[in-house]
Amino acid sequence: MSVAAKSVSGAGFDVERARADFPILQQKVHGKPLVYLDNAATAQKPRAVIEAISRYYEGTNSNVHRGVHYLSEQATNEYEEVRRTAQKFLNAADPREIIFVRGTTEGINLVAQSFGRSNVQAGDEILITGMEHHSNIVPWQIVSDERAATLRAAPINDAGELDLEAFSKMIGPKTKLVAVTHVSNALGTVNPVRRMVEIAHSFQVPVLVDGAQAAPHMKVDVQALGCDFYTFSGHKVYGPTGIGVLYGRAALLEKMPPYQGGGDMILSVTFEKTVYNRLPYKFEAGTPHIAGVIGLGAALDYVNRLGLEQIGAHESELLRYATDTLSAIPGLRIIGTARDKASVLSFTIEDIHPHDIGTILDQQGVAIRTGHHCSQPVMQHFGVEATARASFGLYNTKEEVDTLVRAIERAREVFE
Ligand code: 7TS
C-alpha cells in the first residue's frame, strides 16, 4: 500500500475500527470487496443500531403513551428518552420542539401543510433556492398552488453556491417563509444558513432548514443557526428508514394546526369538539414508528460517541483527496465546486453516460448513485441530464477512493 493510499484520517479518527461496526461492509459484490459510496442516498447501519431494534422487539415491544402495564411504560420511557437525545443532538431548547416524523420529506410536508395553511395567503411568496432536493420544492408548490401564492427560487452560480445578494433582494413583505437546504445532495454545497437566517429574520420571515445532508456530517446547533424549523432523516445518519426528526420553535408550533388527525394527538374528542394534545404530541397522530425511534436513538448515540467533528474532519479529508485524484482524470468534470462542501462529489465524464459509469463501477464493487438525484433544477442549471455521484460516510477510506479512481479508469477504457 502506498503512503498516499494509507487510511490516514483526521484528528485521530480510527476508520478501521469504525468499519468493523458495520456488518454489511464485510461482504463482496460481484466478487469484489464492497466499496459503498452512496451514503447521501442512505447510510449503512452499525451493529449498535441493529441490536437496539432487535432488543426492543425481543424485550420491550408495546404501544407507547397508552398502557399502564410494564412493557408500555418501558417502551414509552425509551421512546421519550430518544426525544431528549434528539433535542441534545440539535441543541434544541426544549424536548417539546422535537417531533418524530417519517423523514425529511414528511418534516417538510408537515410544515408546508400546517404552517402553510395557516400563514400563506393569495399573493404571498415562499422563497427557496436553486439547489433544493425535490422534497424541498414540491411541498411548497402544492401550498403555493392551493393558496394562489408564488414559489420563488434564489439563483446559484456556476460553482453551485447560492447568490446571497440575490437571495437578500428576493425577500420582502410578501415572503412568508424561506426554505433552504443546509447541504446540497447533488453538489455538496454547504449553505451559509446562519447568515441566511439573519437576513430572513430582519424581514420577520421564518426559516426552515432541510438538514438531510448536514446532520450526518457536522454538528448542528439550531439555536446557534437561529432557524425556526430543522428537519433530517434517520436513515442518512446511520439509523433506520422510516424515521426522522422535525425541530420547530415552540412558539411557532403552538400556533400551527395539526398536520394529521388521529389517536394520541388529542386530549378529548366529542362529535362537537376536539381538544388537541399539547406539544409535541399534537403533531404525532397514531401509533408512531417506535422501533424506528429506538434505532434512531442508538444511531445518534453512535455518532455522538465517534464525534461529529471527527467524522466531519475525516470526511473532509476524503473529499479533498477524491477531488484531487478525480480532477486528474481526463474528460472528468466535477459538478459543484463550492468553497464550502461536505461529503458529495458529483461528476460527469465526456462521452460516457452517468448510468454506464454507474454500471461499470458496480461490476468493480463500487456503489455510487447516478441520475438527477431528485434535484432536476440543479441538473438544468449545469446543462446536464444526470451526474455520477460518490458520497462519503464515516467508514470510507482513501483506499476506497483509489478503487473508485481505478474503476473510473476502467470505464474510460471500455468506452475508448
Ligand atoms: N432533502 C435532501 C437534501 C435530500 O438529500 C433528501 C434525500 C431528502 C431531502 C429527502 O429525504 P428522505 O429521507 O425523506 O427521502 N436525498 C437522497 C439522495 O440524494 N439520494 O437518495 C435520496
Coordinates of C-alpha atoms and ligand atoms in Angstrom, one line a residue:
M1 CA 0.0 0.0 0.0
S2 CA 1.4 3.4 -0.9
V3 CA 1.8 6.1 1.7
A4 CA -0.8 8.2 -0.1
A5 CA -3.3 5.4 -0.1
K6 CA -2.9 4.6 3.6
S7 CA -6.2 5.1 5.5
V8 CA -5.0 8.1 7.4
S9 CA -7.8 10.0 9.0
G10 CA -8.3 13.4 10.5
A11 CA -8.0 14.1 14.2
G12 CA -7.1 10.6 15.3
F13 CA -10.3 9.1 13.9
D14 CA -9.9 5.3 13.7
V15 CA -11.7 4.4 10.5
E16 CA -10.8 0.7 10.5
R17 CA -12.3 0.3 13.9
A18 CA -15.4 2.2 12.8
R19 CA -15.7 -0.1 9.7
A20 CA -15.8 -3.1 11.9
D21 CA -19.1 -1.8 13.5
F22 CA -20.9 -2.2 10.1
P23 CA -21.6 -5.9 9.3
I24 CA -22.8 -5.1 5.7
L25 CA -19.4 -3.6 4.7
Q26 CA -17.7 -7.0 5.2
Q27 CA -19.3 -8.5 2.1
K28 CA -18.2 -8.8 -1.5
V29 CA -20.3 -7.8 -4.5
H30 CA -19.6 -9.3 -7.9
G31 CA -16.6 -11.0 -6.3
K32 CA -15.1 -7.6 -5.2
P33 CA -15.0 -6.0 -1.8
L34 CA -17.9 -3.7 -1.4
V35 CA -17.0 0.0 -1.7
Y36 CA -20.1 1.8 -0.6
L37 CA -20.1 5.4 -1.8
D38 CA -23.8 6.1 -1.9
N39 CA -24.2 7.5 1.6
A40 CA -26.1 10.5 0.5
A41 CA -28.9 8.2 -0.5
T42 CA -28.8 6.1 2.7
A43 CA -26.1 5.2 5.1
Q44 CA -25.3 1.7 6.4
K45 CA -26.2 0.7 10.0
P46 CA -23.8 -0.1 12.8
R47 CA -24.4 -3.2 14.9
A48 CA -25.4 -0.9 17.8
V49 CA -28.5 0.2 15.8
I50 CA -29.4 -3.2 14.5
E51 CA -29.1 -4.7 18.0
A52 CA -31.1 -1.9 19.7
I53 CA -34.0 -2.6 17.3
S54 CA -33.8 -6.4 18.0
R55 CA -33.6 -5.7 21.7
Y56 CA -36.7 -3.6 21.5
Y57 CA -38.7 -6.2 19.7
E58 CA -37.4 -9.1 21.8
G59 CA -37.9 -7.4 25.2
T60 CA -39.9 -4.2 25.2
N61 CA -42.4 -4.2 22.3
S62 CA -45.6 -2.4 23.3
N63 CA -47.6 0.7 22.3
V64 CA -46.5 4.0 23.8
H65 CA -48.4 6.6 25.8
R66 CA -51.3 4.2 26.4
G67 CA -50.9 1.3 28.8
V68 CA -50.3 1.3 32.5
H69 CA -48.6 -2.1 32.2
Y70 CA -44.9 -2.6 32.5
L71 CA -43.9 -3.0 28.8
S72 CA -45.9 0.0 27.7
E73 CA -44.2 2.1 30.4
Q74 CA -40.8 0.8 29.3
A75 CA -41.5 1.5 25.6
T76 CA -42.8 5.0 26.4
N77 CA -39.7 5.7 28.6
E78 CA -37.3 4.6 25.8
Y79 CA -39.3 6.5 23.2
E80 CA -39.3 9.7 25.2
E81 CA -35.6 9.3 26.1
V82 CA -34.8 9.4 22.4
R83 CA -36.7 12.7 22.1
R84 CA -34.2 14.1 24.6
T85 CA -31.3 12.5 22.7
A86 CA -32.5 14.3 19.5
Q87 CA -33.0 17.5 21.5
K88 CA -29.4 17.4 22.5
F89 CA -28.3 16.3 19.1
L90 CA -29.7 19.5 17.6
N91 CA -29.2 21.6 20.7
A92 CA -33.0 22.5 20.8
A93 CA -34.1 24.4 23.8
D94 CA -36.9 22.0 24.8
P95 CA -37.9 18.4 24.1
R96 CA -41.4 19.6 23.1
E97 CA -39.7 21.1 20.0
I98 CA -38.8 17.6 18.7
I99 CA -41.4 15.9 16.6
F100 CA -40.8 12.4 15.2
V101 CA -41.7 12.2 11.6
R102 CA -41.1 9.6 8.8
G103 CA -38.1 11.5 7.5
T104 CA -37.1 14.8 6.0
T105 CA -39.8 14.6 3.3
E106 CA -42.5 14.3 6.0
G107 CA -40.9 17.0 8.1
I108 CA -41.1 19.5 5.2
N109 CA -44.6 18.4 4.2
L110 CA -45.8 18.9 7.8
V111 CA -44.5 22.5 7.9
A112 CA -45.8 23.2 4.3
Q113 CA -49.3 21.9 5.2
S114 CA -49.6 23.1 8.7
F115 CA -47.7 26.4 8.7
G116 CA -48.6 27.0 5.1
R117 CA -52.4 26.5 5.6
S118 CA -52.4 29.0 8.4
N119 CA -50.0 31.6 7.2
V120 CA -49.8 31.7 3.4
Q121 CA -52.5 33.9 1.6
A122 CA -53.1 34.8 -2.1
G123 CA -50.3 36.9 -3.4
D124 CA -47.7 35.8 -0.8
E125 CA -44.4 34.3 -1.6
I126 CA -42.3 31.3 -0.4
L127 CA -38.6 31.5 -1.1
I128 CA -36.3 28.5 -1.7
T129 CA -33.0 28.2 -3.6
G130 CA -31.9 26.8 -6.9
M131 CA -30.2 23.8 -5.3
E132 CA -33.1 22.1 -3.5
H133 CA -34.0 18.5 -3.4
H134 CA -37.5 17.9 -4.9
S135 CA -38.6 17.3 -1.3
N136 CA -38.0 21.0 -0.6
I137 CA -39.6 22.1 -3.8
V138 CA -42.8 20.1 -4.4
P139 CA -44.5 20.6 -1.0
W140 CA -44.1 24.4 -1.4
Q141 CA -45.5 24.1 -4.9
I142 CA -48.6 22.3 -3.6
V143 CA -49.2 25.0 -0.9
S144 CA -48.5 27.8 -3.4
D145 CA -51.0 26.4 -5.9
E146 CA -53.6 25.9 -3.2
R147 CA -53.2 29.4 -1.9
A148 CA -52.5 31.3 -5.1
A149 CA -49.1 32.2 -3.7
T150 CA -45.8 32.3 -5.7
L151 CA -42.8 30.0 -5.2
R152 CA -39.5 31.7 -5.9
A153 CA -36.0 30.3 -6.1
A154 CA -32.8 32.2 -5.3
P155 CA -30.2 31.6 -8.0
I156 CA -26.9 29.7 -7.7
N157 CA -23.6 30.4 -9.5
D158 CA -21.6 28.1 -11.6
A159 CA -19.7 26.8 -8.6
G160 CA -23.0 25.7 -7.2
E161 CA -23.0 28.4 -4.5
L162 CA -26.0 30.5 -3.5
D163 CA -26.1 34.1 -4.8
L164 CA -26.6 35.6 -1.3
E165 CA -27.1 39.1 -2.6
A166 CA -29.9 38.0 -5.0
F167 CA -31.3 35.9 -2.1
S168 CA -31.5 39.0 0.1
K169 CA -33.2 41.0 -2.6
M170 CA -35.8 38.4 -3.1
I171 CA -37.1 38.6 0.5
G172 CA -39.7 41.2 1.1
P173 CA -43.1 41.9 2.7
K174 CA -44.8 39.2 0.7
T175 CA -42.4 36.5 1.8
K176 CA -44.0 34.1 4.3
L177 CA -41.2 31.5 4.6
V178 CA -37.7 30.7 3.5
A179 CA -36.9 27.0 3.0
V180 CA -33.3 26.1 2.3
T181 CA -31.1 23.0 2.3
H182 CA -28.2 23.1 4.7
V183 CA -26.1 20.9 2.4
S184 CA -27.0 20.2 -1.3
N185 CA -27.3 16.4 -2.0
A186 CA -26.4 16.9 -5.7
L187 CA -23.5 19.4 -5.3
G188 CA -22.3 19.1 -1.7
T189 CA -22.5 22.8 -1.3
V190 CA -22.8 23.9 2.4
N191 CA -25.1 26.9 2.6
P192 CA -24.4 29.9 4.9
V193 CA -27.5 29.1 6.8
R194 CA -26.8 31.3 9.8
R195 CA -26.3 34.4 7.6
M196 CA -29.5 33.5 5.6
V197 CA -31.5 33.2 8.8
E198 CA -30.2 36.7 9.9
I199 CA -31.3 38.2 6.6
A200 CA -34.7 36.5 6.7
H201 CA -35.3 37.4 10.3
S202 CA -34.5 41.0 9.6
F203 CA -37.8 40.8 7.5
Q204 CA -39.5 38.8 10.2
V205 CA -39.6 35.8 7.9
P206 CA -39.2 32.3 9.5
V207 CA -36.7 29.8 8.0
L208 CA -36.9 26.1 7.5
V209 CA -33.7 24.2 7.0
D210 CA -33.5 20.9 5.2
G211 CA -30.8 19.1 7.2
A212 CA -31.0 15.7 5.4
Q213 CA -27.4 16.0 4.1
A214 CA -26.0 18.0 7.0
A215 CA -26.9 16.1 10.1
P216 CA -24.7 13.1 9.3
H217 CA -21.6 15.2 8.6
M218 CA -21.5 18.2 11.0
K219 CA -22.6 19.3 14.4
V220 CA -25.9 21.1 14.1
D221 CA -27.0 23.7 16.6
V222 CA -30.4 25.0 15.9
Q223 CA -30.1 27.8 18.5
A224 CA -26.8 29.0 17.0
L225 CA -28.2 28.8 13.5
G226 CA -31.3 30.6 14.7
C227 CA -33.6 28.7 12.3
D228 CA -37.3 28.2 13.0
F229 CA -37.6 24.6 11.6
Y230 CA -34.9 22.0 11.0
T231 CA -35.5 18.5 9.7
F232 CA -33.4 15.4 9.0
S233 CA -33.8 11.7 8.2
G234 CA -32.7 8.9 10.5
H235 CA -31.5 6.6 7.7
K236 CA -28.9 9.0 6.4
V237 CA -27.4 9.4 9.9
Y238 CA -26.8 5.6 10.3
G239 CA -30.3 5.0 11.7
P240 CA -33.3 3.1 10.4
T241 CA -35.5 4.2 7.4
G242 CA -39.0 5.5 8.1
I243 CA -38.0 7.8 11.0
G244 CA -36.7 11.3 11.2
V245 CA -36.9 14.5 13.2
L246 CA -38.6 17.8 12.8
Y247 CA -37.4 20.6 15.1
G248 CA -39.7 23.5 15.4
R249 CA -39.6 26.6 17.6
A250 CA -42.2 26.1 20.3
A251 CA -43.8 29.5 19.8
L252 CA -44.5 28.7 16.1
L253 CA -45.5 25.1 16.7
E254 CA -48.0 26.2 19.3
K255 CA -49.8 28.3 16.8
M256 CA -49.8 25.8 14.0
P257 CA -52.8 23.5 13.3
P258 CA -52.3 19.7 13.4
Y259 CA -51.0 18.1 10.2
Q260 CA -52.8 14.8 10.7
G261 CA -55.7 13.8 13.0
G262 CA -55.9 10.6 14.9
G263 CA -55.1 8.9 18.2
D264 CA -52.5 10.4 20.6
M265 CA -52.8 13.9 19.1
I266 CA -55.9 14.8 21.1
L267 CA -56.8 15.5 24.7
S268 CA -60.5 14.9 24.3
V269 CA -62.9 14.2 21.5
T270 CA -66.6 14.7 21.1
F271 CA -68.5 14.9 17.9
E272 CA -68.9 18.6 18.5
K273 CA -65.4 19.5 19.5
T274 CA -62.0 18.0 19.8
V275 CA -59.2 19.5 22.0
Y276 CA -55.8 18.9 20.6
N277 CA -53.0 17.5 22.7
R278 CA -50.0 19.6 23.8
L279 CA -46.7 19.7 22.0
P280 CA -45.1 17.6 20.6
Y281 CA -48.0 15.1 20.6
K282 CA -50.3 17.4 18.6
F283 CA -48.1 16.5 15.6
E284 CA -47.7 12.8 16.3
A285 CA -51.0 11.2 15.3
G286 CA -51.4 7.5 15.5
T287 CA -49.0 4.8 16.7
P288 CA -45.6 6.0 15.9
H289 CA -42.6 4.1 14.5
I290 CA -41.4 3.1 18.0
A291 CA -38.7 0.7 16.9
G292 CA -37.5 3.3 14.4
V293 CA -37.3 5.9 17.2
I294 CA -35.3 3.4 19.4
G295 CA -33.0 2.7 16.4
L296 CA -32.6 6.4 15.7
G297 CA -31.6 6.9 19.4
A298 CA -28.9 4.2 19.0
A299 CA -27.7 5.9 15.8
L300 CA -27.4 9.3 17.4
D301 CA -25.6 7.8 20.4
Y302 CA -23.2 6.1 18.0
V303 CA -22.3 9.2 16.0
N304 CA -22.0 11.2 19.3
R305 CA -19.6 8.5 20.6
L306 CA -17.4 8.8 17.5
G307 CA -17.8 12.6 17.5
L308 CA -19.3 14.5 14.6
E309 CA -16.3 16.8 14.5
Q310 CA -14.0 13.8 14.0
I311 CA -16.4 12.3 11.4
G312 CA -16.6 15.6 9.6
A313 CA -12.8 16.1 9.6
H314 CA -12.3 12.5 8.3
E315 CA -14.9 13.0 5.5
S316 CA -13.4 16.4 4.5
E317 CA -10.0 14.8 4.1
L318 CA -11.6 12.1 1.9
L319 CA -13.5 14.6 -0.2
R320 CA -10.3 16.6 -0.7
Y321 CA -8.3 13.5 -1.6
A322 CA -11.1 12.4 -4.0
T323 CA -11.4 15.8 -5.6
D324 CA -7.7 16.0 -6.2
T325 CA -7.4 12.5 -7.7
L326 CA -10.6 12.6 -9.8
S327 CA -9.7 16.0 -11.2
A328 CA -6.6 14.5 -12.8
I329 CA -8.8 12.1 -14.9
P330 CA -9.0 13.4 -18.5
G331 CA -12.6 14.3 -19.5
L332 CA -13.9 14.3 -16.0
R333 CA -15.9 17.3 -14.9
I334 CA -16.8 17.9 -11.3
I335 CA -20.2 19.4 -10.9
G336 CA -20.3 21.6 -7.8
T337 CA -17.1 23.3 -6.8
A338 CA -18.3 25.5 -3.9
R339 CA -15.6 26.6 -1.5
D340 CA -17.5 25.0 1.4
K341 CA -18.6 21.4 0.6
A342 CA -19.5 18.3 2.5
S343 CA -19.3 14.7 1.6
V344 CA -20.6 14.8 -2.0
L345 CA -18.6 14.5 -5.3
S346 CA -20.8 14.8 -8.4
F347 CA -19.2 14.4 -11.8
T348 CA -19.6 13.6 -15.4
I349 CA -17.2 12.1 -17.9
E350 CA -17.0 13.1 -21.5
D351 CA -18.8 10.7 -23.9
I352 CA -19.9 8.3 -21.1
H353 CA -23.4 8.4 -19.8
P354 CA -23.5 8.5 -16.0
H355 CA -25.7 5.3 -15.9
D356 CA -22.9 3.5 -17.8
I357 CA -20.4 4.8 -15.3
G358 CA -22.5 3.5 -12.5
T359 CA -23.0 0.1 -14.1
I360 CA -19.2 -0.4 -14.8
L361 CA -18.3 0.8 -11.3
D362 CA -20.9 -1.7 -9.8
Q363 CA -19.0 -4.5 -11.6
Q364 CA -15.9 -3.4 -9.6
G365 CA -17.9 -3.5 -6.4
V366 CA -18.2 0.3 -6.2
A367 CA -21.7 1.6 -5.3
I368 CA -22.4 5.1 -6.4
R369 CA -25.6 6.9 -7.4
T370 CA -26.3 8.1 -10.9
G371 CA -29.2 10.2 -12.2
H372 CA -30.6 13.6 -11.3
H373 CA -30.6 12.9 -7.6
C374 CA -34.1 14.3 -7.2
S375 CA -32.6 17.7 -8.0
Q376 CA -33.6 18.3 -11.6
P377 CA -33.3 22.1 -11.4
V378 CA -29.7 21.7 -10.4
M379 CA -29.1 19.5 -13.4
Q380 CA -30.8 22.1 -15.6
H381 CA -28.5 24.8 -14.2
F382 CA -25.4 22.9 -15.1
G383 CA -26.8 21.8 -18.5
V384 CA -26.6 18.0 -17.8
E385 CA -29.3 15.3 -17.6
A386 CA -27.6 13.4 -14.8
T387 CA -24.3 13.0 -12.9
A388 CA -22.4 10.2 -11.3
R389 CA -22.2 10.9 -7.5
A390 CA -19.9 9.5 -4.9
S391 CA -20.9 10.4 -1.4
F392 CA -18.8 9.6 1.7
G393 CA -19.6 8.3 5.1
L394 CA -17.6 7.9 8.3
Y395 CA -16.4 4.4 7.3
N396 CA -15.0 5.3 3.9
T397 CA -11.2 5.2 3.3
K398 CA -8.6 6.6 0.9
E399 CA -8.1 3.1 -0.4
E400 CA -11.7 3.1 -1.4
V401 CA -11.2 6.4 -3.2
D402 CA -8.3 4.7 -5.1
T403 CA -10.6 1.8 -6.0
L404 CA -13.1 4.4 -7.3
V405 CA -10.4 6.0 -9.4
R406 CA -9.3 2.6 -10.8
A407 CA -12.9 1.7 -11.6
I408 CA -13.4 5.1 -13.4
E409 CA -10.2 4.4 -15.4
R410 CA -11.7 1.0 -16.4
A411 CA -14.9 2.7 -17.6
R412 CA -12.9 5.0 -19.7
E413 CA -11.1 2.1 -21.3
V414 CA -14.4 0.3 -22.1
F415 CA -15.7 3.4 -23.8
E416 CA -12.5 4.3 -25.7
Ligands
7TS1 N1 -33.5 16.7 1.3 C1 -32.3 16.4 0.8 C2 -31.3 17.5 0.8 C3 -32.0 15.1 0.5 O1 -30.8 14.8 0.1 C4 -33.0 14.1 0.6 C5 -32.8 12.7 0.2 C6 -34.3 14.5 1.1 C7 -34.5 15.8 1.4 C8 -35.4 13.5 1.3 O2 -35.0 12.7 2.3 P1 -36.0 11.4 2.7 O3 -35.2 10.7 3.7 O4 -37.2 12.0 3.3 O5 -36.2 10.7 1.5 N2 -31.8 12.5 -0.8 C9 -31.4 11.5 -1.5 C10 -30.3 11.4 -2.3 O6 -29.6 12.3 -2.5 N3 -30.3 10.2 -2.9 O7 -31.3 9.5 -2.4 C11 -32.0 10.2 -1.6

